[in-house]
XYZ file of C-alpha atoms in Angstrom:
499
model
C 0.000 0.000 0.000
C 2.774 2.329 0.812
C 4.130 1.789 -2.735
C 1.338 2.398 -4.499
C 1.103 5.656 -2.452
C 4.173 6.540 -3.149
C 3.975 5.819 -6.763
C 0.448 8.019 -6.768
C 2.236 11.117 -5.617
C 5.522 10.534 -7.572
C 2.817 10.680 -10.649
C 1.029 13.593 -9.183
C 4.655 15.681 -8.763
C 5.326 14.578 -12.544
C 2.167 15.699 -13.372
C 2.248 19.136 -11.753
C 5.852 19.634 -12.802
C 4.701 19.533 -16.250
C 2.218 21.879 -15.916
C 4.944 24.299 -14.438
C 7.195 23.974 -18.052
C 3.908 24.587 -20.062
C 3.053 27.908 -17.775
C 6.552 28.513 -18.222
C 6.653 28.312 -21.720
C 3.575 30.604 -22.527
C 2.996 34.224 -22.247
C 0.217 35.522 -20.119
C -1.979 37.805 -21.051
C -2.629 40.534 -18.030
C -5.224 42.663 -20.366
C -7.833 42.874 -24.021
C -9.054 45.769 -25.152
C -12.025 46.543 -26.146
C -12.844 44.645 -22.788
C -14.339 41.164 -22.564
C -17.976 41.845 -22.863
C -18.129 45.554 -23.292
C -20.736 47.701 -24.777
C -20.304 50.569 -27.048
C -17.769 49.943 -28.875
C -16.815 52.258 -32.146
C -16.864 51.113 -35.114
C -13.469 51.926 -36.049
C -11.903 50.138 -32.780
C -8.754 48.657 -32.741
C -7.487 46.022 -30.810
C -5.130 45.637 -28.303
C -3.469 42.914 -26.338
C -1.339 43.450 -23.186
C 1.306 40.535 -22.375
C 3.918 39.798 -19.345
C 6.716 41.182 -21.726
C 7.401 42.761 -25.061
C 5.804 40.362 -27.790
C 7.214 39.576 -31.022
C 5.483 39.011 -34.565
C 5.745 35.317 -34.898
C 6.189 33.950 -38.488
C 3.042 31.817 -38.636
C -0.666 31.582 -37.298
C -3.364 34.025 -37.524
C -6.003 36.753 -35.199
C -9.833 36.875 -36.598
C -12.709 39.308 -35.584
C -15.494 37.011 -35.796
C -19.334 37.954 -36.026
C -21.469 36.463 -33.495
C -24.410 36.213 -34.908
C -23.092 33.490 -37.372
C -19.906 33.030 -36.829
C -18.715 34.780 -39.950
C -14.786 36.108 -40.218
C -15.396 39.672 -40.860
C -11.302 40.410 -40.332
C -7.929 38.429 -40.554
C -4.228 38.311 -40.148
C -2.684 35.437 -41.312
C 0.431 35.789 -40.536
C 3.451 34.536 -42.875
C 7.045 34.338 -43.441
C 8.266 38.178 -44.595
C 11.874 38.210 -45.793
C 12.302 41.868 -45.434
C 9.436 43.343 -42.810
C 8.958 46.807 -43.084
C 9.534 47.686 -39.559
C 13.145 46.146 -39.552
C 14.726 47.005 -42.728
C 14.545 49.336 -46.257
C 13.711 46.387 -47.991
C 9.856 45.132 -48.456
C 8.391 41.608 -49.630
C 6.667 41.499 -52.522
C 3.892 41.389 -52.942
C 2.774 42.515 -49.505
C 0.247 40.614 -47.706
C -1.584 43.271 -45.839
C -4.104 45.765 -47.482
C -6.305 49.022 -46.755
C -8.763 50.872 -48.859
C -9.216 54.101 -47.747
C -12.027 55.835 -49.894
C -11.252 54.651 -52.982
C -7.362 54.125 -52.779
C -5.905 50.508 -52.165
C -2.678 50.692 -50.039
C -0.100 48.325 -48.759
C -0.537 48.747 -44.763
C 1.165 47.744 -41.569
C -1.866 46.128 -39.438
C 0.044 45.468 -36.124
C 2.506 47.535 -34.034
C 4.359 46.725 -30.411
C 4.386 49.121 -27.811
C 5.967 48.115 -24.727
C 4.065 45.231 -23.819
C 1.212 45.673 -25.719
C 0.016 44.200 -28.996
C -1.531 46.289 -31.467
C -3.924 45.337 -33.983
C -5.122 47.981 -36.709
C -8.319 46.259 -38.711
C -8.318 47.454 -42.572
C -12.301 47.144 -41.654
C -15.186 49.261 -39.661
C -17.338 46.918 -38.071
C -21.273 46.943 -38.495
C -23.092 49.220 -35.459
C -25.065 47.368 -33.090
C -23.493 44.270 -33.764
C -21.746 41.575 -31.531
C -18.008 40.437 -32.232
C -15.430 38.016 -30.399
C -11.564 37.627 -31.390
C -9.760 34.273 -31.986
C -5.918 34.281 -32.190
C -4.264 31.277 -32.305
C -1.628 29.848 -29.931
C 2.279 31.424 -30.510
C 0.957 34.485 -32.868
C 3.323 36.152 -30.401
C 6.454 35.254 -29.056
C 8.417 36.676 -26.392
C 12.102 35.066 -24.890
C 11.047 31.612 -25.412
C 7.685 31.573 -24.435
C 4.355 31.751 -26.728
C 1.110 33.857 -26.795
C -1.886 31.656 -25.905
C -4.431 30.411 -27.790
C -8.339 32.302 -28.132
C -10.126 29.564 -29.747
C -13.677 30.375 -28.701
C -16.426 33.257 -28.332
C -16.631 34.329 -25.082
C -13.053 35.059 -23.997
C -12.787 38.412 -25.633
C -16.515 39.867 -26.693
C -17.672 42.704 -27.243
C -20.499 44.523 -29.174
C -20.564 48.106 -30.970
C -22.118 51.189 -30.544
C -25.867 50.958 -31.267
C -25.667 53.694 -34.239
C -23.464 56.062 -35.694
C -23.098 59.565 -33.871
C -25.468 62.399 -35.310
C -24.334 64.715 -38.441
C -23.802 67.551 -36.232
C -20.133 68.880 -37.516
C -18.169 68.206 -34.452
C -17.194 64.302 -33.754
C -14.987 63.696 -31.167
C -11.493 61.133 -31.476
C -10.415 58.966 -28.934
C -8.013 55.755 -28.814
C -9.583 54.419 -25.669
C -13.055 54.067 -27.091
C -14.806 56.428 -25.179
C -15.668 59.221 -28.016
C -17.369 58.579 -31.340
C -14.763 57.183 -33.000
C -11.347 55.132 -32.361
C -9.478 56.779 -35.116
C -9.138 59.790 -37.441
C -9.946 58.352 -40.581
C -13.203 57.225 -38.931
C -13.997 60.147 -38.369
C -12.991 61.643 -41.945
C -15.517 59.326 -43.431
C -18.299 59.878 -41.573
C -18.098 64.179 -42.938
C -20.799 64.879 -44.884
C -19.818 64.841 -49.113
C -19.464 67.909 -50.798
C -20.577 69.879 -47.595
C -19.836 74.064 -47.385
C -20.268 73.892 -43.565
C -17.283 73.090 -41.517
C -16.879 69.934 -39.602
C -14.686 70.153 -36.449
C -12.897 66.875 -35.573
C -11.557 67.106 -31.905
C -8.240 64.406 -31.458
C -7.635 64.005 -27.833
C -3.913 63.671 -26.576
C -2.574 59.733 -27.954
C -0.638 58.260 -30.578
C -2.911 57.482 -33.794
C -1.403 54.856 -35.595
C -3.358 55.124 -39.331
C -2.604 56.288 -43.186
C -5.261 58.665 -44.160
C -6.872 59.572 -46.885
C -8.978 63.070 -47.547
C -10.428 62.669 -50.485
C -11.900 65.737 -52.119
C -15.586 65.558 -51.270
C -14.759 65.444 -47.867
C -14.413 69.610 -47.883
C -13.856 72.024 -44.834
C -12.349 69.639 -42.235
C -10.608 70.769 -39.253
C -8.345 68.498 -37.164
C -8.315 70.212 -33.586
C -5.708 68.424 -31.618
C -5.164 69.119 -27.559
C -1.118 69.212 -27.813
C 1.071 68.466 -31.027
C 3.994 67.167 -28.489
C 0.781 64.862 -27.275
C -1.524 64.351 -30.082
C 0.383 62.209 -32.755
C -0.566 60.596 -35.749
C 1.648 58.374 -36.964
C 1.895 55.738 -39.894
C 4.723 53.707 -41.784
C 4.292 53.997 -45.121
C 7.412 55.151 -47.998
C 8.075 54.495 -51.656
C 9.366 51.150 -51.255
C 5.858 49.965 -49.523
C 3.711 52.073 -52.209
C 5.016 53.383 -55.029
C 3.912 57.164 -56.111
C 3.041 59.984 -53.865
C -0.555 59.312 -54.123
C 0.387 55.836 -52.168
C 3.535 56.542 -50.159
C 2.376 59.894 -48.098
C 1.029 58.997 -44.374
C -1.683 61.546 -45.146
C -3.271 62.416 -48.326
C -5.734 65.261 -48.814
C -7.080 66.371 -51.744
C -10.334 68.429 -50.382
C -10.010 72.463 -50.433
C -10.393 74.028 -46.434
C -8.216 71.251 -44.759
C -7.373 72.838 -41.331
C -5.068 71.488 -38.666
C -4.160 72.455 -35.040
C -1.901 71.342 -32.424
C -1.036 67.510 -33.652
C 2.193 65.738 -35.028
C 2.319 63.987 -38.140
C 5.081 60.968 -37.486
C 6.169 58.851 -40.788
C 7.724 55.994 -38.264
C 9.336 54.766 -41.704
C 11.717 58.125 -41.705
C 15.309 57.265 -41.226
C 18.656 56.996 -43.961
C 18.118 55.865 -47.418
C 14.454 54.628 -46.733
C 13.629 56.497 -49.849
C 10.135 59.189 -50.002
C 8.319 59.289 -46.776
C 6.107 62.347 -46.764
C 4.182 63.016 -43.549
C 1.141 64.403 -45.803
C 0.548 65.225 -49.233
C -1.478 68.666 -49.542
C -3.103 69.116 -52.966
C -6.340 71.129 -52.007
C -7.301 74.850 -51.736
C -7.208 77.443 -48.508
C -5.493 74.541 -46.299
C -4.312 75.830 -42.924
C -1.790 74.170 -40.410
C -1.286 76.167 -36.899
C 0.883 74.872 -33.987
C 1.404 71.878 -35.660
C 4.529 69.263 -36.300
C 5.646 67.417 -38.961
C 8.548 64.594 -38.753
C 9.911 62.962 -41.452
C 13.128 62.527 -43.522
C 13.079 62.637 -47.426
C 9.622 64.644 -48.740
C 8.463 65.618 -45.270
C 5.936 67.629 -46.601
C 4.482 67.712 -50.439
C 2.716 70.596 -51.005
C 0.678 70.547 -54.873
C -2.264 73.341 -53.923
C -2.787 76.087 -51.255
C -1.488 76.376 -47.554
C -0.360 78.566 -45.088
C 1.700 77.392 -41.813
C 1.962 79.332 -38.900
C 4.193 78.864 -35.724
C 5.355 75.187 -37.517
C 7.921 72.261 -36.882
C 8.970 70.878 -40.025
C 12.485 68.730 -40.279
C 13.767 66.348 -42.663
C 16.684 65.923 -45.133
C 16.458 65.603 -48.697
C 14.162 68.074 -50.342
C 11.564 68.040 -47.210
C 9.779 71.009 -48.599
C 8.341 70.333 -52.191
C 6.085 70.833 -55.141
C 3.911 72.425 -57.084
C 1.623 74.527 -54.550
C 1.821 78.068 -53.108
C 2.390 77.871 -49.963
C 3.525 80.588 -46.919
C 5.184 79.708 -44.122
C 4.664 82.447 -40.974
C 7.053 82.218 -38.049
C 7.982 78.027 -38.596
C 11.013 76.149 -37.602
C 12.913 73.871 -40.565
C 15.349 71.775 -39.416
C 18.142 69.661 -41.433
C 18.341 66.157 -40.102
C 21.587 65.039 -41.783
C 24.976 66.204 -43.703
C 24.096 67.825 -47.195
C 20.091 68.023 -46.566
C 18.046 70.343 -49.100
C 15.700 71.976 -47.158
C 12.936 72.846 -50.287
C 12.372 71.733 -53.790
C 10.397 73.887 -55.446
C 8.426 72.808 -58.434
C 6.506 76.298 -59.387
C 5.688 76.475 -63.223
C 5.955 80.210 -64.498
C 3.964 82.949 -63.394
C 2.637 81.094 -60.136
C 3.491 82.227 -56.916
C 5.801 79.282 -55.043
C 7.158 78.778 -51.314
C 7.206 81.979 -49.487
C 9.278 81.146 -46.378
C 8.455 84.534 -43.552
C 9.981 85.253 -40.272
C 11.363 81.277 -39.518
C 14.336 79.789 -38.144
C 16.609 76.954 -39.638
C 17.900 74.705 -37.427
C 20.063 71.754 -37.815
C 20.937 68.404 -35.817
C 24.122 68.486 -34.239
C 25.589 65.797 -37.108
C 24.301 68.272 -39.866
C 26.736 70.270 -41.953
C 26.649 71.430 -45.518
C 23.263 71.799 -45.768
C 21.753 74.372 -48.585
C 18.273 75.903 -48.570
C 17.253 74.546 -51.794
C 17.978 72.554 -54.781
C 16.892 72.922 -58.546
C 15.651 70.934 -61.630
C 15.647 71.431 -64.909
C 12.062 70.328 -65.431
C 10.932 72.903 -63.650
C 13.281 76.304 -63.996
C 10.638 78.690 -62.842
C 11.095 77.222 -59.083
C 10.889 80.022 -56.625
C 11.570 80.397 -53.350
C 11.493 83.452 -51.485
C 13.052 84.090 -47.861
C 12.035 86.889 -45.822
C 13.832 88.464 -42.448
C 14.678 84.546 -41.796
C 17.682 83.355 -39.511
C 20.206 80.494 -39.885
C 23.484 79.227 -38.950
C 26.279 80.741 -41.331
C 28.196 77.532 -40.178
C 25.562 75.040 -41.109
C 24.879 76.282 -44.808
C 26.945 76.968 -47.796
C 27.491 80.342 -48.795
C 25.944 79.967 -52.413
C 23.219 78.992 -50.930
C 21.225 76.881 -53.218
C 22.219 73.790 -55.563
C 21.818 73.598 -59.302
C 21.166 69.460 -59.757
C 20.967 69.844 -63.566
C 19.412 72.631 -64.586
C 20.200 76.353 -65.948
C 19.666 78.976 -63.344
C 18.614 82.316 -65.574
C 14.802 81.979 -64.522
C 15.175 80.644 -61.189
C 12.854 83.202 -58.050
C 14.883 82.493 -55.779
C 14.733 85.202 -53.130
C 15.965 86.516 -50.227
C 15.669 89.884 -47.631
C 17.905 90.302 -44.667
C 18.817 87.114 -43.559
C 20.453 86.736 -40.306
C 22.767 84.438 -38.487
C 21.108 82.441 -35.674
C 24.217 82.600 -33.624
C 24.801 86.616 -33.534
C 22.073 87.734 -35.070
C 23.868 89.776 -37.697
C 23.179 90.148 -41.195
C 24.344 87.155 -43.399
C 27.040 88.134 -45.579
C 25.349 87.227 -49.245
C 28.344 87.892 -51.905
C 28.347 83.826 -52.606
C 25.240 83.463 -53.180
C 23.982 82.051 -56.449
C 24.287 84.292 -59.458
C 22.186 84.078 -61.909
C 19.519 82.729 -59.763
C 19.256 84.423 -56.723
C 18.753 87.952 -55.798
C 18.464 90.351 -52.444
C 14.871 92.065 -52.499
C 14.307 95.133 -51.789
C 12.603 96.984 -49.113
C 9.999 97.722 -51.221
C 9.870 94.434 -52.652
C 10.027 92.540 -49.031
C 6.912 94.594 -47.738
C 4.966 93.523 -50.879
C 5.871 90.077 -50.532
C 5.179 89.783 -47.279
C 1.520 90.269 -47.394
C -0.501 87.399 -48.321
C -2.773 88.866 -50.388
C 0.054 89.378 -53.137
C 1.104 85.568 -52.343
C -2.421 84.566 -53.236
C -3.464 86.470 -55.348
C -3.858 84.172 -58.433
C -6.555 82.584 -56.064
C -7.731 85.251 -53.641
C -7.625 84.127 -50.223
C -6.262 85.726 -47.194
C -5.766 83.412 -44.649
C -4.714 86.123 -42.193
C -8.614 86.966 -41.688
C -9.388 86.314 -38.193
C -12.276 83.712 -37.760
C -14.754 83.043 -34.956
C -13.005 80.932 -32.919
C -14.229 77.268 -31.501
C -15.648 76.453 -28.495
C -13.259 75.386 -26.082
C -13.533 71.712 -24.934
C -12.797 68.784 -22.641
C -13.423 71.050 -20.053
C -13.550 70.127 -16.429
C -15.531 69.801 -14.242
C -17.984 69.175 -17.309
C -20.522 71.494 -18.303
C -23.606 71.030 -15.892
C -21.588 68.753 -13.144
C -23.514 69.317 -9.957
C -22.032 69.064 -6.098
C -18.650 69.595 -6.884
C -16.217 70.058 -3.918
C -14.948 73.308 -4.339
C -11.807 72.070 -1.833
C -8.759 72.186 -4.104
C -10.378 71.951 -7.336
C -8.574 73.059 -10.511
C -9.750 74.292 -13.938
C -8.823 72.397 -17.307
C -10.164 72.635 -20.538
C -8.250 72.356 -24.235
C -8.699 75.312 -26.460
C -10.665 75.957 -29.634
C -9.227 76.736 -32.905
């Protein structure tokens, strides 16, 4: 009897020691979101899953949003072997696996991102409203030192249904990553403007990082992005030439819709970095566009600008030609700064008699590493380019004294202008007898106060976007509007501003 007993619990240790490896082996998941069995979910959500430690993409195995009702996949990753993922180095895998149409244009699209020890998953799909939906994910999706994500093979681990309809046409929607406002992301909410509309719609972004290509097409007219912080309110996408080809593909954010506004939010391309090739932040093609307070971080083709904007009190840094086009464009009080040895700071592409970059009252900066650097370099397909610098300040150390650089073309009808430039460092007038000649000329007073006014700048297409407009209703404020019995011990203030 004593044998058999002792044989039971040598079993029952063998037993329970194997259970120890497998719980050893596997990752544990300490958080879903949306919840397990919430309500009210947007339409637009994204999902994420919080492990023990940082999780890696595995190779293999796939994550499904299911439909309840009948069990239908409505949204999959199957996950495969990528030779070159796009997060890791320039190179890409062709052709791609992953896919997002955002009205109307079919792009190549990073659906998951790590951060920390979360698991992000961005669905190329909005969900129906009123509708209930579980996740599967099958076991080592992730991987993490050894160990393996777990399996979710059924539909009641991680539920959840949406919200029961779409938030009213009222022109103000409200952005949140959490879940809590109308919508999960900005492109949600850029779809859900009315077409063709002459009233403005105001799209609040609270503070978060918005992880999304976008696409403004041009119906979607008189939309203002109203962030709470641009060191806090960050939209950022991977996306270059080498994932899709053409700037209609490669830009994080494309508009093409006349009275795009923006305030107080950073545009990220995550793919910027050395020789990854065109990575613009946003491509601008529309009418009366407006960006105030606002960032924009890149590295070759930061910004491409093809119709009509106006920047005020802007961060804009990149390398190669991160200002460029087609557009007219003025730039009032903004900060440009070179990111690397020998960067080209614009790249005009202005046909002859339009109006091109007018650059007014900014600073150019450069990273530490960043010598060499000129304000411009020409083409000869387009030999009307113009550029014209007003009362701006740089480092004499940082940029050649000629100024600009001819790549191939012949210099004769070149606008490329400048009035009292100063050195950054002492503050003294930059001495200008190098600079390009034919080319490049010093304005004169005369000329500088004409130029400066933006009703000259625009005048091909009247529009002064100096014109002070009825501001918008602050928001978030708190206590909220209407809270009753509030303890008046120690309470502070807060609200985010209006436009």
């Amino acid at each position: 009897m004593d044998n058999k007993i002792s044989n039971f619990i040598f079993l029952v240790l063998i037993v329970f020691a194997c259970l120890q490896i497998s719980n050893a082996d596997q990752m544990i998941i300490t958080n879903l979101s949306p919840v397990n069995n919430s309500t009210q979910v947007c339409y637009d959500t994204k999902l994420y899953i919080t492990f023990d430690s940082v999780p890696t993409i595995a190779t293999g195995g796939n994550l499904q949003i299911c439909k309840l009702a009948d069990d239908s996949v409505i949204y999959q990753i199957n996950l495969q072997v990528l030779t070159n993922p796009p997060a890791t180095t320039p190179a890409v895998s062709t052709p791609w696996p992953y896919q997002i149409n955002l009205n109307g244009i079919v792009k190549n699209y990073v659906p998951f991102a790590v951060n920390g020890n979360v698991l992000e998953i961005h669905p190329s799909v909005h969900l129906e409203y009123n509708t209930a939906y579980y996740v599967k994910m099958t076991e080592g999706f992730c991987t993490s030192a050894g160990k393996t994500s777990p399996a979710i093979i059924d539909n009641t681990t991680w539920r959840f249904t949406t919200k029961t309809a779409p938030p009213a046409a009222d022109y103000d929607y409200l952005v949140s990553g959490d879940g809590t406002a109308d919508f999960c992301t900005v492109q949600g909410a850029v779809d859900a403007v009315l077409d063709n509309d002459d009233n403005r719609t105001i799209i609040k972004i609270k503070n978060g990082t918005y992880r999304e290509l976008i696409n403004i097409p041009s119906w979607k007219k008189n939309i203002t992005w109203l962030g709470e912080d641009a060191n806090t309110t960050i939209i950022a996408g991977y996306n270059r030439d080498a994932l899709n080809p053409g700037s209609d593909y490669r830009s994080m954010v494309k508009c093409s819709a006349d009275g795009f506004r923006m305030y107080n939010i950073r545009l990220l391309n995550t793919a910027a970095g050395d020789n990854m090739g065109q990575v613009e932040t946003i491509k601008h093609s529309g009418q009366k566009g407006m960006a105030f307070d606002c960032e924009f971080l890149s590295w070759q083709d930061t910004l491409l600008l093809n119709g009509q904007m106006y920047f005020k009190n802007c961060y804009i840094e990149g390398d190669t030609d991160f200002i460029w086009g087609y557009g007219t464009v003025y730039f009032d009080k903004c900060q440009m700064k070179c990111m690397s040895d020998r960067s080209y700071i614009t790249q005009p592409r202005t046909a002859d008699g339009v109006n091109g970059f007018f650059v007014v009252d900014c600073n150019f900066i450069a990273a530490r590493a960043a010598r060499n650097c000129y304000l411009g370099r020409m083409f000869s397909d387009y030999p009307y380019g113009q550029v014209v610098l007003l009362n701006c300040k740089m480092y004499s150390s940082v940029f050649y004294p000629v100024g600009w650089y001819l790549n191939d073309t012949a210099p004769e009808n070149l606008r490329l202008w400048e009035y009292q430039s100063r050195d950054l460092a002492t503050g003294s007038l930059i001495n200008i007898s190098n600079r390009l000649n034919p080319g490049s000329r010093q304005l004169s007073d005369t000329e500088a106060i004409h130029w400066r006014d933006v009703n000259n700048v625009f005048a091909l297409n009247p529009w002064n976007p100096k014109t002070p407009q009825q501001p918008t209703a602050s928001w978030l404020a708190f206590p909220a509007d209407g809270t009753a019995n509030i303890d008046t011990a120690g309470i502070t203030l807060t609200w985010a501003a209006g436009a």
